[in-house]
XYZ file of C-alpha atoms in Angstrom:
771
model
C -0.008 0.049 0.005
C 1.184 3.389 -1.044
C 0.478 6.595 0.991
C 2.179 9.420 -0.838
C -0.834 11.257 -2.048
C -2.006 14.045 0.201
C -5.427 13.659 1.785
C -7.848 16.523 0.589
C -11.697 16.664 0.252
C -11.619 17.786 -3.416
C -8.126 17.366 -4.814
C -5.738 14.613 -5.488
C -2.393 16.120 -4.459
C 1.158 14.861 -5.227
C 3.624 17.138 -3.383
C 7.189 16.424 -4.459
C 8.034 14.367 -7.448
C 7.724 10.645 -6.813
C 9.443 9.228 -9.759
C 9.110 5.715 -8.644
C 5.352 6.068 -8.512
C 4.879 8.184 -11.653
C 2.912 5.554 -13.558
C 0.602 5.318 -10.639
C 0.018 9.122 -10.484
C -0.521 9.132 -14.314
C -3.391 6.671 -13.731
C -4.894 8.459 -10.803
C -4.550 11.893 -12.600
C -6.352 10.744 -15.764
C -8.948 12.977 -17.433
C -11.842 12.053 -19.586
C -15.191 13.186 -20.744
C -17.020 10.118 -22.091
C -15.860 10.595 -25.562
C -12.077 10.793 -25.175
C -9.470 10.872 -22.419
C -5.794 10.597 -21.394
C -3.567 9.484 -18.625
C -1.845 12.143 -16.445
C 1.166 12.374 -18.567
C 3.564 15.306 -18.880
C 3.187 17.685 -21.743
C 7.016 18.078 -22.075
C 9.354 15.287 -22.792
C 9.937 12.718 -19.927
C 12.371 9.864 -20.500
C 11.598 8.253 -17.121
C 9.037 5.645 -16.055
C 5.791 6.659 -17.870
C 2.836 4.945 -19.723
C 1.875 7.379 -22.574
C -2.038 6.984 -23.013
C -4.613 8.816 -25.041
C -7.802 7.072 -25.879
C -10.857 7.743 -28.054
C -14.143 5.922 -27.110
C -15.445 3.321 -29.416
C -12.224 2.917 -31.457
C -10.517 -0.494 -31.207
C -8.361 -2.920 -32.809
C -8.782 -6.749 -33.155
C -5.355 -7.880 -31.887
C -4.644 -11.420 -33.079
C -5.068 -13.919 -30.181
C -1.805 -15.187 -28.899
C -1.935 -18.550 -27.253
C 0.288 -21.623 -27.030
C -2.384 -24.194 -27.684
C -5.457 -23.289 -29.786
C -8.665 -24.722 -28.801
C -11.944 -24.896 -30.870
C -14.279 -22.022 -29.871
C -11.471 -19.579 -29.103
C -11.990 -16.030 -30.324
C -9.558 -15.058 -33.077
C -8.719 -11.690 -31.516
C -8.669 -9.578 -28.398
C -10.335 -6.289 -28.848
C -8.236 -3.361 -27.588
C -9.041 0.182 -27.147
C -6.172 1.855 -28.832
C -3.505 4.213 -27.668
C -4.433 7.084 -29.912
C -2.566 10.028 -31.100
C -0.642 12.179 -28.334
C -2.233 15.400 -28.555
C -0.921 16.990 -25.355
C 2.793 17.135 -26.342
C 4.881 20.352 -26.158
C 8.565 19.962 -26.566
C 10.458 22.558 -24.533
C 14.163 23.611 -25.405
C 16.173 26.089 -23.622
C 19.296 27.252 -25.336
C 19.370 23.899 -27.092
C 18.801 21.952 -23.908
C 15.614 19.942 -23.609
C 13.418 20.112 -20.679
C 13.029 16.479 -19.303
C 12.260 16.137 -15.536
C 14.005 12.752 -15.608
C 17.397 14.578 -16.316
C 16.781 17.671 -14.125
C 16.736 18.543 -10.427
C 13.164 19.071 -9.541
C 12.116 21.309 -6.870
C 8.526 22.480 -5.585
C 6.907 19.922 -7.592
C 3.194 19.770 -7.162
C 0.616 17.798 -9.343
C -3.070 18.190 -8.502
C -6.137 16.736 -9.913
C -9.031 19.089 -9.107
C -12.153 17.045 -9.094
C -14.516 19.767 -8.001
C -13.777 21.678 -11.384
C -12.348 18.938 -13.563
C -8.886 19.963 -14.385
C -5.269 18.694 -13.834
C -2.514 21.303 -12.876
C 1.016 20.840 -12.208
C 3.894 23.152 -11.164
C 7.571 22.776 -10.416
C 11.028 24.338 -10.624
C 13.577 22.585 -12.764
C 17.247 22.886 -12.692
C 18.706 21.775 -16.018
C 22.095 20.085 -16.254
C 23.495 23.401 -17.456
C 22.348 25.035 -14.268
C 19.596 27.053 -15.825
C 16.333 27.187 -13.795
C 12.800 27.356 -15.050
C 9.336 27.559 -13.339
C 6.558 25.813 -15.077
C 2.912 25.804 -14.426
C 0.460 23.751 -16.502
C -3.344 23.368 -16.479
C -5.260 20.908 -18.626
C -8.886 19.899 -19.175
C -10.849 17.345 -21.299
C -13.911 19.487 -21.883
C -17.316 17.911 -20.850
C -18.891 20.795 -22.557
C -17.136 20.345 -25.994
C -16.596 16.673 -25.504
C -14.230 16.055 -28.465
C -11.836 18.555 -27.127
C -9.107 19.314 -24.772
C -7.123 22.445 -23.827
C -3.727 23.260 -22.113
C -2.349 26.297 -20.536
C 1.467 25.923 -20.371
C 3.377 28.677 -18.623
C 7.222 28.711 -18.408
C 9.370 31.341 -16.648
C 13.248 31.688 -16.667
C 14.439 32.116 -13.102
C 18.181 32.738 -13.525
C 19.019 33.490 -17.131
C 18.069 35.329 -20.397
C 18.043 33.064 -23.525
C 16.327 31.385 -26.277
C 13.160 29.343 -25.760
C 11.926 26.925 -28.315
C 8.402 25.544 -27.914
C 7.162 22.847 -30.107
C 3.548 21.795 -29.718
C 2.880 18.511 -31.663
C 0.577 15.740 -32.400
C 2.371 12.299 -32.423
C 0.476 9.323 -33.916
C 3.452 7.030 -34.119
C 2.501 5.246 -31.082
C 1.555 1.746 -29.985
C -0.093 -0.141 -27.163
C 2.106 -1.427 -24.492
C -0.075 -4.668 -24.321
C 0.182 -5.219 -28.154
C 0.382 -9.066 -28.529
C 2.771 -9.071 -31.556
C 4.393 -5.645 -30.651
C 2.872 -4.064 -33.741
C 1.505 -0.534 -34.364
C -2.212 -0.293 -35.165
C -2.413 2.892 -37.033
C -1.899 3.913 -40.527
C -1.426 7.618 -41.636
C -3.962 8.833 -44.007
C -3.330 12.640 -44.055
C -1.490 15.352 -42.285
C -1.092 19.118 -42.845
C -0.039 22.181 -41.006
C -1.033 25.867 -41.200
C 0.137 28.852 -39.134
C 0.003 27.706 -35.419
C -2.212 24.674 -36.401
C -1.640 21.049 -37.325
C -3.858 18.065 -38.293
C -3.185 14.327 -38.354
C -5.634 11.729 -39.672
C -5.065 8.185 -38.886
C -6.821 4.964 -39.710
C -6.903 1.851 -37.582
C -5.695 -1.425 -39.378
C -8.391 -3.975 -39.895
C -11.314 -2.141 -38.292
C -10.894 0.948 -40.458
C -11.746 3.580 -37.840
C -10.577 7.142 -38.786
C -9.527 9.502 -36.129
C -8.465 13.141 -36.937
C -6.601 14.910 -34.329
C -6.069 18.697 -34.606
C -4.153 21.345 -32.656
C -4.233 25.152 -32.562
C -2.260 27.339 -30.291
C -1.620 30.906 -29.232
C 1.292 32.543 -27.215
C 1.167 35.149 -24.408
C 3.870 37.302 -22.758
C 3.247 39.779 -19.913
C -0.427 38.633 -20.025
C -0.927 39.638 -23.709
C -1.157 37.802 -27.007
C 2.061 38.124 -28.913
C 2.880 37.755 -32.646
C 5.287 35.070 -33.439
C 6.691 32.848 -36.471
C 5.532 29.314 -36.507
C 7.602 26.756 -38.408
C 5.899 23.581 -39.622
C 7.400 20.262 -38.825
C 6.325 16.943 -40.355
C 7.333 13.340 -40.009
C 5.754 9.887 -40.218
C 2.422 10.167 -38.220
C 3.574 13.503 -36.601
C 2.906 17.140 -37.120
C 4.159 20.061 -35.140
C 4.880 23.901 -35.284
C 8.037 25.139 -33.708
C 8.227 28.626 -32.174
C 11.512 30.352 -31.211
C 11.406 33.182 -28.630
C 13.845 35.320 -26.761
C 13.014 35.294 -23.014
C 14.353 37.257 -20.029
C 14.603 36.460 -16.401
C 11.220 36.597 -14.642
C 9.150 36.850 -17.738
C 6.348 34.332 -18.049
C 5.577 32.860 -21.507
C 2.298 31.073 -21.797
C 1.372 28.684 -24.476
C -2.358 27.759 -24.788
C -2.920 24.767 -26.987
C -6.409 23.602 -28.090
C -6.895 20.246 -29.507
C -9.726 17.940 -30.763
C -10.199 14.264 -31.592
C -12.880 13.554 -34.252
C -13.787 9.963 -35.168
C -15.511 8.440 -38.077
C -17.934 6.939 -35.450
C -19.447 10.544 -35.468
C -18.488 12.117 -38.828
C -18.291 11.092 -42.364
C -14.780 10.488 -43.272
C -14.660 13.261 -45.826
C -15.962 15.702 -43.289
C -13.338 15.025 -40.652
C -10.884 17.674 -41.588
C -13.140 20.627 -42.165
C -14.973 19.665 -39.067
C -11.896 19.560 -37.091
C -10.748 22.958 -38.405
C -14.297 24.464 -37.573
C -14.091 22.811 -34.091
C -10.655 24.207 -33.287
C -11.491 27.661 -34.370
C -14.745 27.645 -32.334
C -13.156 26.626 -29.093
C -10.169 28.942 -29.646
C -12.498 31.809 -30.088
C -14.126 30.873 -26.888
C -10.670 30.981 -25.113
C -9.149 28.957 -22.408
C -10.515 30.830 -19.352
C -14.164 30.541 -20.717
C -13.647 26.737 -21.559
C -12.216 26.429 -17.862
C -15.325 28.365 -16.462
C -17.757 26.198 -18.450
C -15.923 23.061 -17.185
C -16.375 24.171 -13.568
C -20.087 24.912 -14.162
C -20.819 21.592 -15.763
C -19.053 19.758 -13.049
C -21.059 21.740 -10.358
C -24.149 20.558 -11.981
C -22.983 16.950 -11.900
C -21.793 17.204 -8.352
C -25.187 18.668 -7.287
C -26.725 15.213 -7.766
C -23.757 12.736 -7.554
C -21.839 13.987 -4.574
C -21.617 12.177 -1.295
C -20.562 14.408 1.597
C -18.667 12.764 4.532
C -18.069 14.801 7.721
C -15.215 13.751 9.957
C -13.064 11.618 7.510
C -10.972 13.409 4.947
C -9.540 10.216 3.538
C -12.992 8.517 3.022
C -14.337 11.786 1.557
C -11.417 12.039 -0.981
C -11.919 8.379 -1.823
C -15.630 8.471 -2.712
C -15.313 11.731 -4.622
C -12.417 10.222 -6.547
C -14.448 7.240 -7.357
C -17.542 9.285 -8.465
C -15.321 11.642 -10.538
C -13.677 8.835 -12.484
C -17.140 7.115 -13.165
C -18.522 10.469 -14.495
C -15.394 11.032 -16.670
C -15.738 7.479 -18.207
C -19.334 7.223 -19.085
C -21.998 9.905 -19.569
C -24.825 7.940 -21.051
C -25.125 10.303 -23.902
C -24.100 7.738 -26.698
C -25.881 4.466 -26.512
C -23.151 2.753 -28.585
C -20.724 3.198 -25.818
C -20.247 1.065 -22.539
C -17.908 1.104 -19.520
C -14.525 -0.410 -19.843
C -12.904 -1.622 -16.632
C -9.995 0.941 -16.945
C -12.017 3.693 -18.642
C -9.648 6.189 -20.110
C -6.892 5.511 -17.592
C -4.860 2.611 -19.235
C -4.810 -0.259 -21.655
C -5.205 -3.361 -19.517
C -8.304 -5.431 -20.129
C -8.637 -3.932 -23.598
C -10.953 -1.253 -22.393
C -13.892 -3.507 -23.410
C -17.292 -4.298 -21.846
C -17.393 -6.895 -19.041
C -20.263 -8.223 -16.615
C -19.003 -5.460 -14.342
C -21.378 -3.023 -16.018
C -24.484 -4.966 -15.209
C -23.337 -6.219 -11.790
C -21.699 -2.786 -10.303
C -22.351 0.065 -12.617
C -26.057 -0.240 -13.260
C -27.108 0.689 -9.634
C -24.991 3.823 -9.711
C -26.412 5.123 -12.916
C -29.926 4.263 -11.713
C -29.711 6.404 -8.732
C -27.607 9.192 -10.090
C -28.661 9.750 -13.746
C -31.650 10.092 -15.868
C -33.458 6.701 -16.293
C -32.477 6.556 -19.906
C -28.671 6.095 -19.129
C -29.300 2.850 -17.446
C -31.790 1.833 -20.086
C -29.110 2.563 -22.801
C -26.716 0.213 -20.950
C -29.489 -2.505 -21.164
C -30.376 -1.768 -24.735
C -26.544 -2.073 -25.704
C -26.837 -5.715 -24.803
C -29.978 -6.329 -26.609
C -28.465 -5.034 -29.672
C -25.759 -7.654 -29.409
C -28.180 -10.552 -28.708
C -27.521 -11.883 -32.180
C -23.905 -12.066 -31.456
C -24.528 -13.789 -28.140
C -26.327 -16.409 -29.939
C -23.376 -16.764 -32.339
C -21.106 -17.141 -29.378
C -23.208 -19.739 -27.990
C -23.510 -21.578 -31.284
C -19.649 -21.693 -31.589
C -19.621 -23.776 -28.361
C -22.378 -26.105 -29.658
C -25.450 -24.535 -28.292
C -28.685 -24.391 -30.340
C -32.219 -23.134 -30.575
C -31.434 -19.609 -29.914
C -29.413 -20.072 -26.730
C -27.385 -16.967 -26.016
C -23.981 -16.849 -24.307
C -22.886 -13.108 -23.734
C -19.277 -12.625 -24.032
C -16.872 -12.125 -21.112
C -15.155 -9.401 -23.060
C -16.418 -7.519 -26.064
C -16.495 -4.529 -28.067
C -19.162 -5.487 -30.649
C -20.994 -8.374 -29.062
C -18.402 -10.914 -30.153
C -16.509 -12.769 -27.596
C -12.785 -11.742 -27.631
C -11.316 -13.031 -24.432
C -8.876 -15.837 -24.932
C -8.163 -17.609 -21.786
C -10.105 -20.957 -21.780
C -11.055 -21.011 -18.152
C -12.772 -17.588 -18.827
C -14.116 -17.766 -22.304
C -15.622 -21.199 -21.937
C -16.347 -21.398 -18.172
C -16.987 -18.273 -16.582
C -20.456 -18.273 -17.786
C -21.953 -16.649 -14.675
C -21.610 -13.519 -16.611
C -24.995 -14.276 -18.425
C -26.677 -14.103 -15.037
C -25.519 -10.697 -14.261
C -27.041 -9.389 -17.626
C -30.352 -11.010 -16.743
C -30.093 -9.623 -13.128
C -29.552 -6.052 -14.664
C -32.796 -6.306 -16.370
C -34.661 -7.199 -13.071
C -32.670 -4.465 -11.256
C -33.605 -1.800 -13.723
C -37.363 -2.660 -13.816
C -37.545 -3.121 -10.005
C -36.004 0.384 -9.696
C -37.858 2.274 -12.426
C -41.126 0.407 -12.697
C -40.482 0.321 -16.495
C -42.392 -2.875 -17.174
C -42.658 -2.005 -20.860
C -39.011 -2.793 -21.158
C -39.711 -6.506 -20.775
C -41.871 -6.715 -23.812
C -39.878 -4.157 -25.850
C -36.380 -5.637 -25.273
C -35.890 -7.491 -22.038
C -37.668 -10.822 -22.823
C -35.688 -11.658 -25.721
C -32.535 -11.381 -23.840
C -33.893 -13.409 -20.901
C -35.218 -16.234 -23.078
C -31.897 -16.355 -24.910
C -29.992 -16.689 -21.548
C -32.663 -19.144 -20.066
C -32.246 -21.326 -23.127
C -28.504 -21.409 -22.659
C -28.850 -22.384 -18.965
C -31.287 -25.221 -19.946
C -28.727 -26.594 -22.272
C -25.678 -26.080 -20.187
C -26.958 -28.129 -17.281
C -27.130 -31.991 -17.491
C -29.051 -34.562 -15.517
C -26.986 -36.582 -13.175
C -28.482 -40.061 -12.850
C -26.230 -40.587 -9.771
C -27.583 -37.526 -8.013
C -31.016 -37.604 -9.609
C -30.655 -33.861 -10.034
C -29.506 -31.390 -12.624
C -25.727 -30.492 -12.425
C -23.519 -27.700 -13.864
C -20.189 -29.202 -14.757
C -16.862 -27.518 -15.720
C -17.210 -23.829 -14.729
C -15.399 -20.883 -13.217
C -17.218 -18.789 -10.821
C -16.589 -15.197 -9.899
C -13.588 -16.518 -7.824
C -11.117 -16.899 -10.724
C -8.621 -18.705 -8.344
C -10.780 -21.878 -9.068
C -11.103 -23.150 -12.639
C -13.022 -25.911 -14.223
C -14.873 -26.846 -11.099
C -18.217 -28.732 -10.909
C -21.369 -27.114 -9.476
C -20.203 -23.727 -8.499
C -22.910 -22.635 -6.140
C -23.218 -19.063 -7.411
C -23.410 -20.007 -10.995
C -25.908 -22.672 -10.387
C -27.932 -20.353 -8.117
C -28.154 -17.434 -10.673
C -28.960 -19.928 -13.449
C -32.045 -21.131 -11.538
C -32.945 -17.489 -10.792
C -32.727 -16.657 -14.424
C -35.033 -19.586 -15.383
C -37.642 -18.406 -12.702
C -37.357 -14.797 -13.761
C -37.870 -15.637 -17.392
C -41.160 -17.501 -16.566
C -42.335 -14.562 -14.371
C -41.452 -12.235 -17.309
C -43.614 -14.290 -19.744
C -46.448 -13.928 -17.385
C -46.178 -10.263 -16.929
C -46.000 -9.584 -20.606
C -48.944 -11.793 -21.177
C -50.974 -9.914 -18.602
C -49.917 -6.465 -19.873
C -49.792 -6.976 -23.711
C -51.124 -10.222 -25.011
C -50.671 -9.336 -28.649
C -47.096 -8.439 -28.035
C -46.498 -11.770 -26.266
C -47.869 -13.595 -29.131
C -45.502 -11.725 -31.524
C -42.597 -12.564 -29.374
C -43.494 -16.141 -29.224
C -43.635 -16.370 -32.976
C -40.525 -14.323 -33.337
C -38.559 -16.457 -30.977
C -40.071 -19.758 -31.957
C -41.145 -20.394 -28.440
C -43.040 -23.682 -27.540
C -44.106 -22.943 -23.941
C -45.410 -26.389 -23.378
C -41.944 -27.870 -23.962
C -39.425 -25.308 -22.999
C -41.233 -23.787 -20.060
C -41.801 -27.194 -18.672
C -38.117 -27.985 -18.938
C -37.196 -24.837 -17.412
C -39.498 -25.668 -14.300
C -38.147 -29.050 -14.064
C -34.559 -27.550 -13.703
C -35.762 -25.066 -11.129
C -37.151 -27.877 -9.079
C -34.358 -30.376 -9.351
C -31.160 -28.269 -9.582
C -28.247 -29.529 -7.300
C -26.924 -26.712 -5.247
C -23.899 -27.889 -2.866
C -24.067 -27.178 0.678
C -22.845 -28.460 3.954
C -25.601 -28.863 6.352
C -23.153 -29.471 9.356
C -21.528 -26.037 8.838
C -24.611 -24.471 7.540
C -22.905 -22.898 4.620
C -23.347 -23.157 0.719
C -20.289 -24.679 -0.760
C -18.335 -22.644 -3.327
C -18.134 -25.842 -5.473
C -17.943 -29.510 -5.078
C -14.903 -30.613 -3.062
C -14.220 -27.197 -1.528
C -13.977 -28.724 1.987
C -11.194 -31.121 0.741
C -8.881 -28.052 0.639
C -6.717 -27.039 3.492
C -8.826 -24.292 5.042
C -6.413 -21.438 5.903
C -7.219 -17.941 6.735
C -5.661 -14.924 5.069
C -4.633 -13.490 8.345
C -2.221 -16.474 8.638
C -0.559 -15.803 5.359
C 2.893 -13.809 5.622
C 2.613 -10.306 4.265
C 5.687 -11.139 2.091
C 3.355 -13.689 0.205
C 0.772 -11.097 -0.742
C -0.653 -10.523 -3.240
C -0.704 -14.272 -4.047
C -1.278 -13.640 -7.833
C 2.012 -11.932 -7.950
C 3.977 -14.243 -5.437
C 2.570 -17.806 -5.961
C 2.520 -20.173 -8.920
C -0.954 -20.671 -10.556
C -0.831 -24.385 -9.531
C -0.528 -23.366 -5.809
C -3.311 -20.724 -6.071
C -5.756 -23.443 -7.709
C -5.141 -25.895 -4.946
C -5.615 -23.446 -2.185
C -8.567 -22.296 -0.512
C -8.050 -18.593 -1.116
C -10.767 -16.684 -2.724
C -9.992 -13.886 -5.276
C -13.443 -12.096 -4.928
C -16.787 -12.664 -3.533
C -18.406 -15.929 -5.014
C -20.899 -17.513 -2.730
C -21.192 -14.076 -1.196
C -21.844 -12.490 -4.587
C -25.060 -14.578 -4.717
C -26.178 -13.763 -1.222
C -25.506 -10.059 -2.036
C -27.780 -10.233 -5.145
C -30.448 -12.368 -3.680
C -30.422 -11.408 0.004
C -34.098 -11.570 0.520
C -33.844 -15.413 -0.127
C -31.916 -15.914 3.072
C -32.375 -15.348 6.649
C -29.877 -13.276 8.520
C -28.165 -16.256 10.344
C -27.598 -18.039 7.100
C -26.041 -14.891 5.682
C -23.855 -14.480 8.820
C -22.650 -18.134 8.730
C -21.754 -17.937 5.011
C -19.942 -14.541 5.556
C -18.107 -15.612 8.508
C -16.939 -18.828 6.617
C -15.813 -17.254 3.481
C -14.726 -13.804 4.216
C -11.513 -14.985 6.276
C -10.416 -16.878 3.112
C -10.879 -14.089 0.733
C -7.811 -12.122 -0.341
C -9.645 -9.375 -2.340
C -7.192 -9.423 -5.214
C -10.191 -8.428 -7.408
C -11.213 -4.727 -7.242
C -14.822 -6.002 -7.355
C -14.661 -7.841 -4.083
C -14.431 -5.392 -1.081
C -17.605 -3.580 -1.887
C -19.679 -6.787 -1.773
C -18.105 -7.704 1.640
C -18.770 -4.137 2.930
C -22.430 -4.233 1.975
C -23.110 -7.752 3.586
C -21.057 -6.779 6.744
C -23.357 -3.571 7.018
C -26.371 -5.842 6.726
C -25.159 -8.003 9.498
C -24.477 -5.083 11.720
C -20.631 -5.470 11.560
C -19.955 -1.788 11.249
C -16.143 -2.085 11.678
C -15.725 -4.513 8.928
C -18.052 -2.802 6.721
C -16.060 0.474 7.052
C -12.785 -1.510 6.610
C -13.863 -2.822 3.263
C -15.368 0.555 2.155
C -11.967 2.072 2.755
C -10.174 -0.633 0.673
C -12.470 -0.065 -2.137
C -12.467 3.730 -2.028
C -8.907 3.985 -1.884
C -7.954 1.016 -4.006
C -6.188 3.116 -6.576
C -5.293 6.162 -4.566
C -3.280 3.814 -2.107
C -2.305 1.134 -4.841
C -3.671 -1.736 -2.592
C -3.190 -4.316 -5.205
C 0.203 -3.028 -6.689
C -1.497 -2.636 -10.098
C -2.744 0.924 -10.327
C 0.111 1.767 -12.788
C -1.883 -0.232 -15.354
C -4.862 2.088 -14.888
C -7.521 2.688 -12.328
C -10.223 0.050 -11.573
C -13.278 2.097 -13.002
C -16.134 -0.325 -12.680
C -15.371 -1.375 -9.226
C -15.621 2.410 -8.434
C -19.399 2.019 -8.678
C -19.101 -0.723 -5.891
C -17.469 1.993 -3.640
C -20.614 4.087 -4.240
C -22.726 1.125 -3.298
C -20.669 0.591 -0.226
C -22.056 3.876 0.994
C -25.625 3.786 -0.328
C -26.496 0.202 -0.069
C -24.019 -0.460 2.888
C -24.005 2.458 5.311
C -27.316 3.792 3.881
C -28.904 0.305 3.822
C -30.858 1.416 0.594
C -33.060 -1.266 -0.986
C -36.065 -1.023 -3.439
C -38.708 -3.520 -2.718
C -42.242 -3.513 -4.154
C -41.806 -0.146 -5.576
C -40.694 1.537 -2.360
C -37.323 2.763 -0.910
C -36.215 1.142 2.208
C -33.361 2.614 4.404
C -31.266 1.112 7.224
C -28.591 3.807 7.757
C -25.868 3.995 10.308
C -22.763 6.267 10.664
C -19.348 4.609 10.723
C -17.606 5.100 14.008
C -15.084 7.819 12.977
C -17.605 9.899 10.877
C -19.738 12.647 12.181
C -22.589 12.256 9.265
C -22.785 11.591 5.645
C -25.239 12.373 3.018
C -26.214 11.448 -0.532
C -28.829 12.077 -3.091
C -30.728 9.494 -5.111
C -33.061 9.743 -8.063
C -35.995 7.587 -7.585
C -38.568 7.566 -10.441
C -39.879 11.182 -10.406
C -38.348 12.026 -7.028
C -34.871 13.312 -6.005
C -34.296 12.563 -2.305
C -31.488 13.878 -0.151
C -30.624 11.464 2.721
C -28.311 12.765 5.682
C -27.453 10.470 8.342
C -25.815 11.457 11.752
C -25.022 9.500 14.711
C -28.515 9.541 16.165
C -30.827 10.900 13.380
C -31.527 10.694 9.673
C -32.889 13.588 7.603
C -34.897 13.237 4.533
C -35.597 15.998 2.008
C -37.756 15.543 -1.037
C -35.980 17.948 -3.408
C -38.142 17.063 -6.608
C -41.256 15.073 -7.251
C -44.535 14.462 -5.538
C -45.276 12.921 -2.036
C -43.347 9.697 -1.428
C -43.159 7.250 1.347
C -39.641 6.006 2.601
C -39.115 3.346 5.077
C -36.312 3.931 7.653
C -35.530 0.848 9.577
C -38.959 -0.432 8.789
C -40.758 2.586 9.781
C -42.688 4.516 6.974
C -42.035 8.276 6.541
C -44.085 10.344 4.228
C -42.501 13.161 2.574
C -44.705 15.780 0.917
C -43.308 17.505 -2.115
C -40.537 19.849 -0.941
C -40.649 18.606 2.654
C -37.801 17.849 4.980
C -38.262 15.343 7.855
C -35.837 14.230 10.555
C -36.334 11.085 12.483
C -34.309 9.400 15.417
C -32.223 6.587 14.852
C -32.661 4.049 17.691
C -29.760 2.042 19.162
């Protein structure tokens, strides 16, 4: 665990240059606007430890699968969000000496991510090898108002010399992904051109044929005023730049303001990219940096108005939750239904930036409660649009009759993950997609979604489960063989409890959905029956048979559900008994040793108990929690939040808070020694859930909001807002009271620890918390 970032309620602050952690800080200080983003790299040259990263949403490359032993059914490629042209670059030379913090003495270094207003700033004093000293101050935004643009203010001041300053703002497209399977570059140059203080570079991805045109335009200031200058164009392969030479004197600040845009053929006709980019840059340059910055602050203020969670009494916790919410809002805005939420967002390349089951299991609840209903609906429709591909994916594995297996990893609906134990076996992902449909309808009451889109997806998933199980003559029950559950430290196991339980639930929910549609719109149901070639008398009877006869492993003596057959044959060791030198085990142990151990990467049985808590009494939940939690190493970012929520339900406030902190500060403190690869974006929604569903105890049952709030021991109070259907409710919990305020919408009843409270429109009510 690292602890070098200063605790602050609204900012992420690095004081002093921590070279050894630079890639971590780059991840943490990433900027994005839902359309494009980049890591917190330096504008000037840096030859030290860095991972350059600029990304454009929806643009990817099908990198050829690299495996030692090809198996039938393997995807032919792994879809990767590409490292796109570097638009932030500004080469700085002082009397023929290049500014490079890796080769300088660095003083007064400060890097700040301002989450309240949405910008990254940096300042330092550098002593070059020649002894010349310069002071630099930078400020950068990825505009969420002009969401295909970014802007930089780069100020440099000589401290002990007069001399020649050469500034070369550039666009560099001659880049590659660090994780390229065959070390190849994925972009071809199509066009480049320069004009006075402008440059344009159009690249096209190999194979997929996406065009991205990156443009830059800049201006210079001295003594606070715009100055005239000569600009010398420079071109190379996949590179455009403009060089400016200036005479500077001690104490005189020179400011370069650089505007840039990334326009994609996803949003423009290819022939229109160049003229559109020129118009875009001229428009934002006319607006000016200060106005862009002010608009950015205003737009973020509007986001924080609904999304913020306020914690009194714990600065580290406050910083953690705001960081998580900030990154979620930078990654996905819901404005483009073609996009989804990659596990690393715009902060790194790992996981390919593609769509995983994380969206449905973790992110949907956040967007349901903090955004317009259409945002969550778009995420569901995204999967409906890919149903045909899910059916193709299942067909490649031998499934028939419209069975659908949604991919573990995808950009376009086609499976592109190439580890057999994941691609073929981690099929529980289907369950999360079905659960998200239930979650959305339960929260919004949008029953029409079932008939419009949802039932087609549910039936495809149910058909998969019905074919994936088999009848065991020995057990006289249905079994599910050869699977990997959420705990990826177990592969190819039989009868993973979570996978089997969610499969049964999917079958039940599909039957319930059919009855609901019949009752609401019998004509639409008949249309669906015909479209999907559904024979109720055969298929529904089979579904019901599986529901009634599914084998779910458990140990009645211990009173726990078994993660899978044979789990109790393992040596059951608690994590607390592992030497710290052997953690994390995924970096210290062989895979063979991990697979034979009892240690759990992330919530597995407990994932099911979290999803379906109303199916279990409190003591069953407690027994399973107390059995599995001590063996869980939490080496998946998705794990701590589930444990936090269950611990809160069980009244274990201390452990609930402990897991919240681990989730909230996972990247800020680099708990798992992997933040340098990028932040864990989708798990950040789990951090939000730890507060809202954990400490707030929020649930939606039968169309009503239930709360069971408590304040963690070292907090004074906390508050959050939720959108619920037509209402916006502010909930503030203190040690002995909870205050509810109906900020928008008509009268609503909310249950607090089981007691109904009626809130009239605009009303504010405070009630005591007992115990």
